[in-house]
Coordinates of C-alpha atoms and ligand atoms in Angstrom, one line a residue:
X1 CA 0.0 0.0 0.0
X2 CA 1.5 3.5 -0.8
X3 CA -0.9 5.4 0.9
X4 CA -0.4 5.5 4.6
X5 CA -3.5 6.3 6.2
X6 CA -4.1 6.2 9.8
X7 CA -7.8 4.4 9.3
X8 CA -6.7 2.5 6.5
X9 CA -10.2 1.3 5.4
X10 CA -10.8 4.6 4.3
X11 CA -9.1 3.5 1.1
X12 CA -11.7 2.0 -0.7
X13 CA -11.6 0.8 -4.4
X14 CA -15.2 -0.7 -5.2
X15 CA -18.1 1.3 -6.3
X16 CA -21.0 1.8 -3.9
X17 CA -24.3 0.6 -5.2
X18 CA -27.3 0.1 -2.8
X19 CA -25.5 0.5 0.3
X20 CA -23.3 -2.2 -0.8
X21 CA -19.7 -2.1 -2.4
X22 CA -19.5 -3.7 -5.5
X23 CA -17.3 -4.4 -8.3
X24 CA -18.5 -3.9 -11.7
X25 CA -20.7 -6.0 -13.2
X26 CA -18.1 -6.9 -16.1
X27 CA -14.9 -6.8 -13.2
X28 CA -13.7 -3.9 -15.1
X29 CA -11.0 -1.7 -13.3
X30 CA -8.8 1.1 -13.8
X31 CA -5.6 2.6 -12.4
X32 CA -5.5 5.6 -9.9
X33 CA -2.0 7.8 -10.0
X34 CA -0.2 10.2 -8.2
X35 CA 0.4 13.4 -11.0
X36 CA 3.5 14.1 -8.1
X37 CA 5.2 10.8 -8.7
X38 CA 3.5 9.0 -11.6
X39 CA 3.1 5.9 -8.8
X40 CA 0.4 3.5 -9.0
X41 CA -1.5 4.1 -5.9
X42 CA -5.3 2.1 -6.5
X43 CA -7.2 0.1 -9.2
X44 CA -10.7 0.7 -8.9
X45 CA -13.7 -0.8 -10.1
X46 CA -15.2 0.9 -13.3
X47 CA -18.9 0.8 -13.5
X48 CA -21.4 1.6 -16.5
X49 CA -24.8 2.1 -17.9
X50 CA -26.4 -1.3 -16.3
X51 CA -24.7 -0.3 -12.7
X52 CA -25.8 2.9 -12.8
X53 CA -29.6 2.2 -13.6
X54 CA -29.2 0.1 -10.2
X55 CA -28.0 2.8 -8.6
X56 CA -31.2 5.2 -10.1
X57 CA -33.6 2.8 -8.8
X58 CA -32.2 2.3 -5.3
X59 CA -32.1 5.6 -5.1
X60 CA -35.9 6.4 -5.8
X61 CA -36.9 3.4 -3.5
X62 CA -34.9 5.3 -0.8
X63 CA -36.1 8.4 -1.1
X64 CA -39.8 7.5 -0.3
X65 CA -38.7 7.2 3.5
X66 CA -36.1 10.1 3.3
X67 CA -38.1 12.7 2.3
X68 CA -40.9 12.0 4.9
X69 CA -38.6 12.7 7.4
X70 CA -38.7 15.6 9.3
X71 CA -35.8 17.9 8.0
X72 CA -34.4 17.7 11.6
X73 CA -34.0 14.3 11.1
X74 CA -32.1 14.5 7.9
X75 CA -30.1 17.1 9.7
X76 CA -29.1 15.4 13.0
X77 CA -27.6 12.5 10.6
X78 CA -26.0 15.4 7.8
X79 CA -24.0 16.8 11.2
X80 CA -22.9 13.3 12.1
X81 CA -21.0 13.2 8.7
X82 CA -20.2 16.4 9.3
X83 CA -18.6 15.1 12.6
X84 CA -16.6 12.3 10.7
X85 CA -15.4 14.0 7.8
X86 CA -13.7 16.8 10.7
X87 CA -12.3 13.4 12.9
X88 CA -11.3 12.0 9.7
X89 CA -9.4 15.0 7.8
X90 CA -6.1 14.3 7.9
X91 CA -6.5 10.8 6.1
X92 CA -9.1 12.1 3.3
X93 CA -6.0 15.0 2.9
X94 CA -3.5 12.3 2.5
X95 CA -5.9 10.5 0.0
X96 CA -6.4 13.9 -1.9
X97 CA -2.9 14.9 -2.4
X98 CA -1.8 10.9 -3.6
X99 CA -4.4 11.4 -5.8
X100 CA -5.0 15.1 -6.8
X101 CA -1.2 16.5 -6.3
X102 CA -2.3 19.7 -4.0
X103 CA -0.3 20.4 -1.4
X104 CA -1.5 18.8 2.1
X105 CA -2.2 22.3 3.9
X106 CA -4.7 23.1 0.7
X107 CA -5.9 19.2 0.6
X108 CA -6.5 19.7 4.2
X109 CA -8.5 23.3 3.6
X110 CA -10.6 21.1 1.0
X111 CA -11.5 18.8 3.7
X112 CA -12.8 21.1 6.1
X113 CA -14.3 23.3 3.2
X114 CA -16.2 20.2 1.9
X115 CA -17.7 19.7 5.2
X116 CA -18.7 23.5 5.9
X117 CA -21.1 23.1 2.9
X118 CA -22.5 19.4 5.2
X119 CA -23.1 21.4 8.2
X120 CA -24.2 24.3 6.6
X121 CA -27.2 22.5 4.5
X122 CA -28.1 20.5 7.5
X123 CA -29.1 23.8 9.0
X124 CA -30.8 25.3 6.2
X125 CA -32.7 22.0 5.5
X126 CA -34.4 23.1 8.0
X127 CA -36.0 26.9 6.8
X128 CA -37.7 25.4 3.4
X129 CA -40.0 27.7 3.8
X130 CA -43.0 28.6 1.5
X131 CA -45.8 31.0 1.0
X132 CA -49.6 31.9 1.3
X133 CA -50.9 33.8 -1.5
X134 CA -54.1 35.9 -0.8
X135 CA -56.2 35.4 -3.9
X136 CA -60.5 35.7 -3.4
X137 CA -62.4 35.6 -0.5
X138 CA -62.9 31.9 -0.8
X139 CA -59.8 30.6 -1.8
X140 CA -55.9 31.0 -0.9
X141 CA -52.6 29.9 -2.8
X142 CA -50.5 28.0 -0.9
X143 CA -46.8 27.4 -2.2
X144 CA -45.2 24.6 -1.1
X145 CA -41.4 23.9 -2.0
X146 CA -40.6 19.9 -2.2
X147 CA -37.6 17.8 -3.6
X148 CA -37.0 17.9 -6.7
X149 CA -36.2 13.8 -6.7
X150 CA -33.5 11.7 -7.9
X151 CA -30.3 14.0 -8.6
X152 CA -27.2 12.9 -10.6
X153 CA -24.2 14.3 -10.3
X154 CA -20.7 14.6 -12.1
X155 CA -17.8 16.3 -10.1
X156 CA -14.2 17.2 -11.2
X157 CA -10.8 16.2 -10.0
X158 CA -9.7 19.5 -9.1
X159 CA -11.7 19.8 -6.3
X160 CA -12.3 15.7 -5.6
X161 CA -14.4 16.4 -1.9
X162 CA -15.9 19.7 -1.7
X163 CA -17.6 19.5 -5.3
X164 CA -19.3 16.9 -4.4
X165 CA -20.2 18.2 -0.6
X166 CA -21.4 21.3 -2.2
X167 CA -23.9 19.1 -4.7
X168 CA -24.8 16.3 -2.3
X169 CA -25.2 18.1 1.2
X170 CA -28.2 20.5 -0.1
X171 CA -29.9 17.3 -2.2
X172 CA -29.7 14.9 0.8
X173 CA -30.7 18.1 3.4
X174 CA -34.2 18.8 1.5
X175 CA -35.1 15.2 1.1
X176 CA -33.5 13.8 -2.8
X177 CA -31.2 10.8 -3.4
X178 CA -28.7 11.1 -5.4
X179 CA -26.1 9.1 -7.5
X180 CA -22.6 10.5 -7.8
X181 CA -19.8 10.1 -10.7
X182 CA -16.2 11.4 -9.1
X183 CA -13.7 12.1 -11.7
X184 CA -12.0 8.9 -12.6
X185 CA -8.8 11.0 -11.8
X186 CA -9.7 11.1 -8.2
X187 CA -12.5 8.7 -7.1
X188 CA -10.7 8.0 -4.3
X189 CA -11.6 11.1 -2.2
X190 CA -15.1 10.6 -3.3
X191 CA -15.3 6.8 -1.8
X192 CA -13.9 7.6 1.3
X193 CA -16.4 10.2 1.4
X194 CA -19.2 7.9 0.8
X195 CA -17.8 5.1 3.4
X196 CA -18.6 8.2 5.9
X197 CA -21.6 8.8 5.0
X198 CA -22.2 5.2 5.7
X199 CA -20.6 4.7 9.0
X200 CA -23.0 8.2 9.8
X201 CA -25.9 5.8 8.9
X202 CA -27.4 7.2 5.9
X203 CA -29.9 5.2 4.6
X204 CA -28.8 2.1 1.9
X205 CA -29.3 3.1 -1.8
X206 CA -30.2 7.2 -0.4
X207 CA -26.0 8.2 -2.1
X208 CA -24.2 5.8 -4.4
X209 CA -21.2 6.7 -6.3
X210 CA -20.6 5.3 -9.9
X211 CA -16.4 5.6 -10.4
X212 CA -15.7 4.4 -13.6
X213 CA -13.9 5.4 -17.1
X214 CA -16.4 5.0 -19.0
X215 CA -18.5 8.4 -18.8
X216 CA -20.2 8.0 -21.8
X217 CA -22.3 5.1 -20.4
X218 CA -22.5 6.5 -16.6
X219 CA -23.4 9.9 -18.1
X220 CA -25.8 8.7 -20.9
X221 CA -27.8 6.7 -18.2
X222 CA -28.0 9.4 -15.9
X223 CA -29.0 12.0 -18.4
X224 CA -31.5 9.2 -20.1
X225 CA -33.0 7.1 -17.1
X226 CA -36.5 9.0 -16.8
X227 CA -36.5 8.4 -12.9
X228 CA -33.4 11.2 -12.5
X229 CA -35.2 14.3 -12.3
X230 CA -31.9 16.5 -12.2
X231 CA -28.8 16.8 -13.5
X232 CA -25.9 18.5 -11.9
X233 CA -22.1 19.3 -12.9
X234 CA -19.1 20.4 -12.6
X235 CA -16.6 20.6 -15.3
X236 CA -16.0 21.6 -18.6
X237 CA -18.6 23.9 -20.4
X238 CA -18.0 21.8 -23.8
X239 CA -19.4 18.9 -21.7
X240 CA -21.9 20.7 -19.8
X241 CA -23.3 21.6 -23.2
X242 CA -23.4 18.3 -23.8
X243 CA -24.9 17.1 -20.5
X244 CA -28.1 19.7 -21.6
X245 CA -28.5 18.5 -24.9
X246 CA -28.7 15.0 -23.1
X247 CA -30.8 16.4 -20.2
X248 CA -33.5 18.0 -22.7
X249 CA -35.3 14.8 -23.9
X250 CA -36.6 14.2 -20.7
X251 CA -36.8 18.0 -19.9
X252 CA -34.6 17.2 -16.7
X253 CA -33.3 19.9 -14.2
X254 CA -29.9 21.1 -14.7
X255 CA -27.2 22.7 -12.5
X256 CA -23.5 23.5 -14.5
X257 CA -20.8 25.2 -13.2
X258 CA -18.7 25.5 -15.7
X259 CA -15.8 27.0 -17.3
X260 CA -14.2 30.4 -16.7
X261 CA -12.4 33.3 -18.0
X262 CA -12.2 35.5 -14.6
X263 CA -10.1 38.9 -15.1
X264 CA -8.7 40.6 -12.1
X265 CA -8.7 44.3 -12.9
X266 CA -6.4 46.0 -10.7
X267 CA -6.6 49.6 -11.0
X268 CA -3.6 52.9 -10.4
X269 CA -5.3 53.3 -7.3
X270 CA -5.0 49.8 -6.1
X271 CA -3.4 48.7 -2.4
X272 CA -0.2 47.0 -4.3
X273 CA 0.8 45.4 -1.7
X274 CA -3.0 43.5 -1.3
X275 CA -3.5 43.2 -5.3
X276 CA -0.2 41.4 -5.8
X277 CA -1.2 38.9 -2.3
X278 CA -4.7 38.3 -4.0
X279 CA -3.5 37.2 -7.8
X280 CA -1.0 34.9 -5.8
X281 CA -3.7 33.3 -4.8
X282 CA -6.4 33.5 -7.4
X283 CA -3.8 32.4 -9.9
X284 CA -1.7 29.8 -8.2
X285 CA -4.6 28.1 -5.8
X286 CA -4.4 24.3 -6.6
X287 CA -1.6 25.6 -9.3
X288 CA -3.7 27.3 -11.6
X289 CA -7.0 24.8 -11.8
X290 CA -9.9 26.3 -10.6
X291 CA -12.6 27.7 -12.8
X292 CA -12.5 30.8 -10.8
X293 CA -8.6 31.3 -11.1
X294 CA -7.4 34.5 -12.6
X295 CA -7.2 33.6 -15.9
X296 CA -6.6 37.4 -16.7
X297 CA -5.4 40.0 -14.9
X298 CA -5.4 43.7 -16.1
X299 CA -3.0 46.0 -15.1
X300 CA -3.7 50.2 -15.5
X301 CA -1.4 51.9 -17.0
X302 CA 0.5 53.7 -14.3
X303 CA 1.2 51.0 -11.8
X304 CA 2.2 48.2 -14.2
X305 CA 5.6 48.1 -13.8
X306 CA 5.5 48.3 -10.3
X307 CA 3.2 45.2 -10.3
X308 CA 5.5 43.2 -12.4
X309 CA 8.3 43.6 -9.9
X310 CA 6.7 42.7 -7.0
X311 CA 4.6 39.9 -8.4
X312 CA 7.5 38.2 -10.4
X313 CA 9.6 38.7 -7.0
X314 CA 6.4 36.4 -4.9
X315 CA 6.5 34.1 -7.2
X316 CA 10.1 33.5 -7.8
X317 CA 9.4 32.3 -3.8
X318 CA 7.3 29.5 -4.4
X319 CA 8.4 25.9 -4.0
X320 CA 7.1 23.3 -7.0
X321 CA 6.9 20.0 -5.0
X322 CA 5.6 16.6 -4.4
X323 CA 2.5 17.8 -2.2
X324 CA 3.4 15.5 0.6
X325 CA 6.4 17.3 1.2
X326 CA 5.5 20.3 3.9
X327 CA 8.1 22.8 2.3
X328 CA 5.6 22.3 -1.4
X329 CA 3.9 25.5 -1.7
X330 CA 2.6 24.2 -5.1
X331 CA 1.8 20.7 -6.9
X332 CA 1.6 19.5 -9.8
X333 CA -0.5 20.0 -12.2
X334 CA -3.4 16.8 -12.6
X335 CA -1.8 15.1 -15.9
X336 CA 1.4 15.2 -18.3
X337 CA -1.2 16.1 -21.1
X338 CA -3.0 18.7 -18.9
X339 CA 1.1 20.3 -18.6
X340 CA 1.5 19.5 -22.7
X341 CA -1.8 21.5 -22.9
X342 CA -0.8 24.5 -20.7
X343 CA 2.8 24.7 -22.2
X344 CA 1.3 24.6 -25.8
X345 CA -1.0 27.7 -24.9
X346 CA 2.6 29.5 -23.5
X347 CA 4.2 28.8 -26.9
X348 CA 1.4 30.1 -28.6
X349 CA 1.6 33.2 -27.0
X350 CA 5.5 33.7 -27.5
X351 CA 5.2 32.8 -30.9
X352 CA 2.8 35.4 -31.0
X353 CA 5.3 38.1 -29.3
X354 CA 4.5 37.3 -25.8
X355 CA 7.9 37.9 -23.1
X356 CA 8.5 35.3 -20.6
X357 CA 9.2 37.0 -16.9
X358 CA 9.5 33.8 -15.1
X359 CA 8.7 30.1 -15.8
X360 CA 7.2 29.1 -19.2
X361 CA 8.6 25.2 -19.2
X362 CA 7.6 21.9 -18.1
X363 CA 8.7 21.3 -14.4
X364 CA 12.2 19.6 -13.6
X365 CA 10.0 17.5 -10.3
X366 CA 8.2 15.3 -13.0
X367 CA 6.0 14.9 -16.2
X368 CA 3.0 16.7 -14.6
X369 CA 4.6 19.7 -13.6
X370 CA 4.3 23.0 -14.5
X371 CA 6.7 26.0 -13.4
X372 CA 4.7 29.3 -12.2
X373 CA 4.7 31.2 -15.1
X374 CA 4.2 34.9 -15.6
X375 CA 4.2 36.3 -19.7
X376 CA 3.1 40.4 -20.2
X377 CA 3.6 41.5 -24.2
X378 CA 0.3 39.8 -24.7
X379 CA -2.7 40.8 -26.1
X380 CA -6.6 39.8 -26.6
X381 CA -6.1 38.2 -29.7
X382 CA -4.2 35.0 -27.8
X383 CA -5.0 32.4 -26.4
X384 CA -4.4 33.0 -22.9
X385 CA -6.8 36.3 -23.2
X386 CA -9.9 33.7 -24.9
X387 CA -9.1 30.6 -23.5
X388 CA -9.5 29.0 -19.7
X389 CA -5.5 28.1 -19.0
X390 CA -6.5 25.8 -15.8
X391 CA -2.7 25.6 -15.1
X392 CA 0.0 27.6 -13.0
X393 CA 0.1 30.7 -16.3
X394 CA -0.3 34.3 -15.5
X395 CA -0.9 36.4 -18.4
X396 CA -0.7 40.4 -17.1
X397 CA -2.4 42.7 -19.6
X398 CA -2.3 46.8 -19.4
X399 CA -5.2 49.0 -19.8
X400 CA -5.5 52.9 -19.9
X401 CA -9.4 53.7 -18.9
X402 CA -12.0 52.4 -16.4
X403 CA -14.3 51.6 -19.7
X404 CA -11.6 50.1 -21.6
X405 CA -10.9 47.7 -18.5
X406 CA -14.7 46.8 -18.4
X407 CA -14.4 46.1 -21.9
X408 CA -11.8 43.6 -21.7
X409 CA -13.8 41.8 -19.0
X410 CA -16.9 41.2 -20.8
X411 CA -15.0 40.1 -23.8
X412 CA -15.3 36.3 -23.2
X413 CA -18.1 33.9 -23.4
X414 CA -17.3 33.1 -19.8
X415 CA -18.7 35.0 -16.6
X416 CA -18.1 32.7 -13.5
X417 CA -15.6 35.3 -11.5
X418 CA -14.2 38.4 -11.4
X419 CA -11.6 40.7 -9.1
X420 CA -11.1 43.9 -8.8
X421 CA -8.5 46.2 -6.3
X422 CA -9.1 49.6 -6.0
X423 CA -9.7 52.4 -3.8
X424 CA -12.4 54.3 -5.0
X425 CA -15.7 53.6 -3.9
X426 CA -17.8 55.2 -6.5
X427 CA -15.4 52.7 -9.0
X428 CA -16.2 49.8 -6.7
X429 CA -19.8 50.0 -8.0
X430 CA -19.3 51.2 -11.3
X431 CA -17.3 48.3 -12.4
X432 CA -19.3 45.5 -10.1
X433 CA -22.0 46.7 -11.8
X434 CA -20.3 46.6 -15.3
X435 CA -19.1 43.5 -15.5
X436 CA -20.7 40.1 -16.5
X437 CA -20.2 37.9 -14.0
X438 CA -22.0 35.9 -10.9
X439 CA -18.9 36.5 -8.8
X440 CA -17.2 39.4 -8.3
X441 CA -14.0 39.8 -5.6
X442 CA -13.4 43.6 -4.5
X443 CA -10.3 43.7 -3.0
X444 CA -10.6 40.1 -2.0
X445 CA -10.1 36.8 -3.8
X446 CA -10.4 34.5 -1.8
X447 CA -14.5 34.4 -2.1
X448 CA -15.3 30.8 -1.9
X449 CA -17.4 29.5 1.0
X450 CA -20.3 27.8 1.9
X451 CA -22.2 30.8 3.0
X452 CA -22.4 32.6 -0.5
X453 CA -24.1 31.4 -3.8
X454 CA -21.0 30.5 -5.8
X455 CA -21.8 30.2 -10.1
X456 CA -21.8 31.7 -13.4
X457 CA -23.6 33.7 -16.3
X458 CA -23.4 33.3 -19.6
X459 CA -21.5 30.0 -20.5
X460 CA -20.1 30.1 -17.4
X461 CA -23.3 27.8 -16.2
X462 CA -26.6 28.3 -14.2
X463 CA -27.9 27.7 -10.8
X464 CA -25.7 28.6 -7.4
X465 CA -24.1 26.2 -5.2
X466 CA -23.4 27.0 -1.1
X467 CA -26.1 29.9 0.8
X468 CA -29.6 29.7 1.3
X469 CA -29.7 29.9 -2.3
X470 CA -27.9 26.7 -2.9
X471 CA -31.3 24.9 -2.0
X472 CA -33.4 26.4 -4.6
X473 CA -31.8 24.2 -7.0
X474 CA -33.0 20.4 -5.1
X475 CA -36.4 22.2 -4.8
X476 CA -39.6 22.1 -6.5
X477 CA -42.3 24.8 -6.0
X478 CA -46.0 23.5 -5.8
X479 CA -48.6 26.0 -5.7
X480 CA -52.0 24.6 -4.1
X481 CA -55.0 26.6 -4.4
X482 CA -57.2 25.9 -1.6
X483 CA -60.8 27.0 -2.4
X484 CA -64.5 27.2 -1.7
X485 CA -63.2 28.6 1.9
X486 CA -66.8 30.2 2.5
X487 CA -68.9 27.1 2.4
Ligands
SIN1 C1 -14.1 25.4 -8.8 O1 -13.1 25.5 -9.3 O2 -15.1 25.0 -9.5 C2 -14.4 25.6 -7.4 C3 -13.6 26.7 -6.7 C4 -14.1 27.0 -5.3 O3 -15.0 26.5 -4.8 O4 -13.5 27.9 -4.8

């Protein structure tokens, strides 16, 4: 075993069907590696459409009793995984940084952010509230909010726990079922997760989770099987496209969070200091593969320079490293074709006259790494301005006016985050207001938690994740009318 874990049957490499853990019907597996080290670390059982369908029905058949719960109920058991995910987060760090290459202090921040968005929904599964509607005389609306059913999800490798908190905590908290496929990258976060939500005692069949490579088949049941009335994901916006072309012939729900584009426009009249500290950490967070990562970040005119300097100077600082080690500041990234993929954008943009300030090769640590890279010379005609990077590569654009800056925002089909640094109030609203997107950061990056409604515009996705909002999206709303109320 190369994962040393102190529970060590936390490490679990079967799917979980029914309450049960099975292998695949056809005893299909595939292998699980570390990016940091390229070492085999699991192979795990690879389910399809006929394993999935199994999973659909158990999980309509367990929702019956879930749902008539009361949501205090539901809640007591959501806190006691809560409770076990907290006892249990140095091993699921351990299992996300063998499999996902983050540094342990981030993995370990996952772990705790994951189970913020458990406890949180526990709590607000508890104020579904709805509404009486005066109408006639003799009659009244009632509005009733109820579970929306079955709910299937699809959740990326980049964040292998708390995606998947953040989908399954609000769906379990208002009374759905749900079946669950991790990213084959990192499924094993996503079973250990599961095995404590059995040890918590949720009910057999109420959460499955589907690992396998073959998405098409997991995907096409999920998106087919008439009993799922929802759809929800994480990932790519090519494949969220896809997922809603899918969804439509049954006219399912849908939730995507998708890709981003996110600018940070840091103004002359910017705190330096707290701009540079912020795009450290909206760039380079899980090196460079968030969908809310600076993708962009616009510089004005008059402190440019000045930026440069100090930002090239930070990063110059970090330490590329296995993520077990506790002097790696940053990982690598999740595959040697996701590092081919980020380096061919760089060259793209030096062939196009970009300048390289730092970085802008392959890693010496190993074939998924990345150096933190920093390029200025470029403009909105490359790739790095139009495309999502999702890897350790800053791009550092300069802009004269407030207009042209809001101009450069908006020009992307993407509008998941934004930043801005600057002192002036009255700008502060202008350019919130301005800009296209469902997140915006001012004078902060670090925005994520469970408390606010995190997700997109445009082709950045629909529906919010985390806040009281979060629920809307497992919810139904029922209007009753109620009449002849004078007879
Ligand atoms: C994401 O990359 O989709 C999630 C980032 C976050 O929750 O902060």
């Amino acid at each position: 075993m190369t994962i040393q874990l102190n529970d060590s049957t936390l490490l679990k490499t079967q799917a979980y069907i029914d309450g049960q853990w099975v292998d695949g019907d056809k005893g299909e597996t595939f292998a699980v590696t570390n990016p940091a080290t390229g070492e085999h670390l699991a192979d795990v059982a690879s389910v399809g459409a006929d394993e999935t369908r199994r999973a659909i029905i158990a999980a309509e058949k367990a929702m019956v009793s879930w749902k008539a719960l009361p949501a205090k109920t539901r809640s007591e058991l959501l806190e006691r995984w809560y409770s076990l995910i907290i006892d249990n987060q140095e091993d699921l760090a351990v299992l996300m940084t063998a499999e996902q290459g983050k540094p342990l202090f981030e993995s370990r921040g996952e772990v705790a952010y994951g189970a913020s968005f458990i406890k949180w929904f526990a709590e607000e599964g508890k104020r579904v509230y709805g509404d009486i509607i005066p109408s006639t005389a003799d009659r009244r609306g009632v509005v009733v909010k109820q579970p929306v059913g079955v709910v299937a999800a699809i959740t990326p490798w980049n964040f292998p726990n708390a995606m998947i908190a953040r989908k399954v905590a609000p769906a379990l908290a208002v009374g759905c079922a749900m079946v669950l496929k991790p990213a084959a990258e990192t499924p094993l976060s996503a079973l250990a997760l599961v095995e404590l939500a059995n040890r918590a005692g949720l009910p057999a069949g109420l959460f499955s989770v589907l690992p396998g490579i073959n998405a098409q088949a997991i995907g096409g049941e999920m998106t087919s099987n008439t009993i799922v009335k929802k759809v929800t994901f994480t990932g790519s916006t090519p494949v969220g496209k896809l997922l809603m072309k899918q969804c439509a012939d049954t006219v399912k729900r849908t939730s995507m969070e998708l890709g981003g584009n996110a600018p940070v426009i840091i103004f002359d009249d910017a705190d330096l200091d707290a701009a540079v500290a912020g795009v450290l950490v909206a760039k380079y967070r899980n090196s460079g593969q968030t969908c809310i990562c600076a993708n962009r970040i616009l510089v004005q005119e008059g402190i440019y320079d000045a930026f440069i300097e100090k930002f090239a100077a930070a990063v110059k600082g970090f330490r590329v490293g296995n993520g077990m080690d506790a002097d790696s500041t940053h990982g690598p990234v999740i595959t040697e074709k996701a590092a081919t993929e980020i380096h061919a954008k760089v060259q793209s943009a030096v062939a196009e006259g970009a300048t390289v300030v730092i970085g802008g090769q392959a890693g010496s640590q190993g074939a998924c790494f990345y150096e933190p890279t920093i390029l200025t010379n470029v403009t909105d005609k490359m790739r790095v301005f139009r495309e999502e990077i999702f890897g350790p590569v800053a791009p550092v654009f300069k802009f004269s006016t407030e207009e042209q800056a809001i101009a450069m925002a908006n020009d992307t089909q993407f509008g998941l985050a934004a930043y801005l640094y600057t002192e002036n109030m009255g700008r502060v609203w202008r350019v919130s207001e301005g800009i296209d997107y469902g997140m915006v950061g001012v004078n902060e990056t670090a925005i994520s938690s469970e408390v606010i409604p995190f997700g997109g515009m445009k082709e950045s996705g629909q529906g919010r994740e985390g806040s009281k909002y979060g629920l809307d999206d497992y919810l139904e709303t029922k209007y009753i009318c109620i009449g002849g109320l004078n007879r």
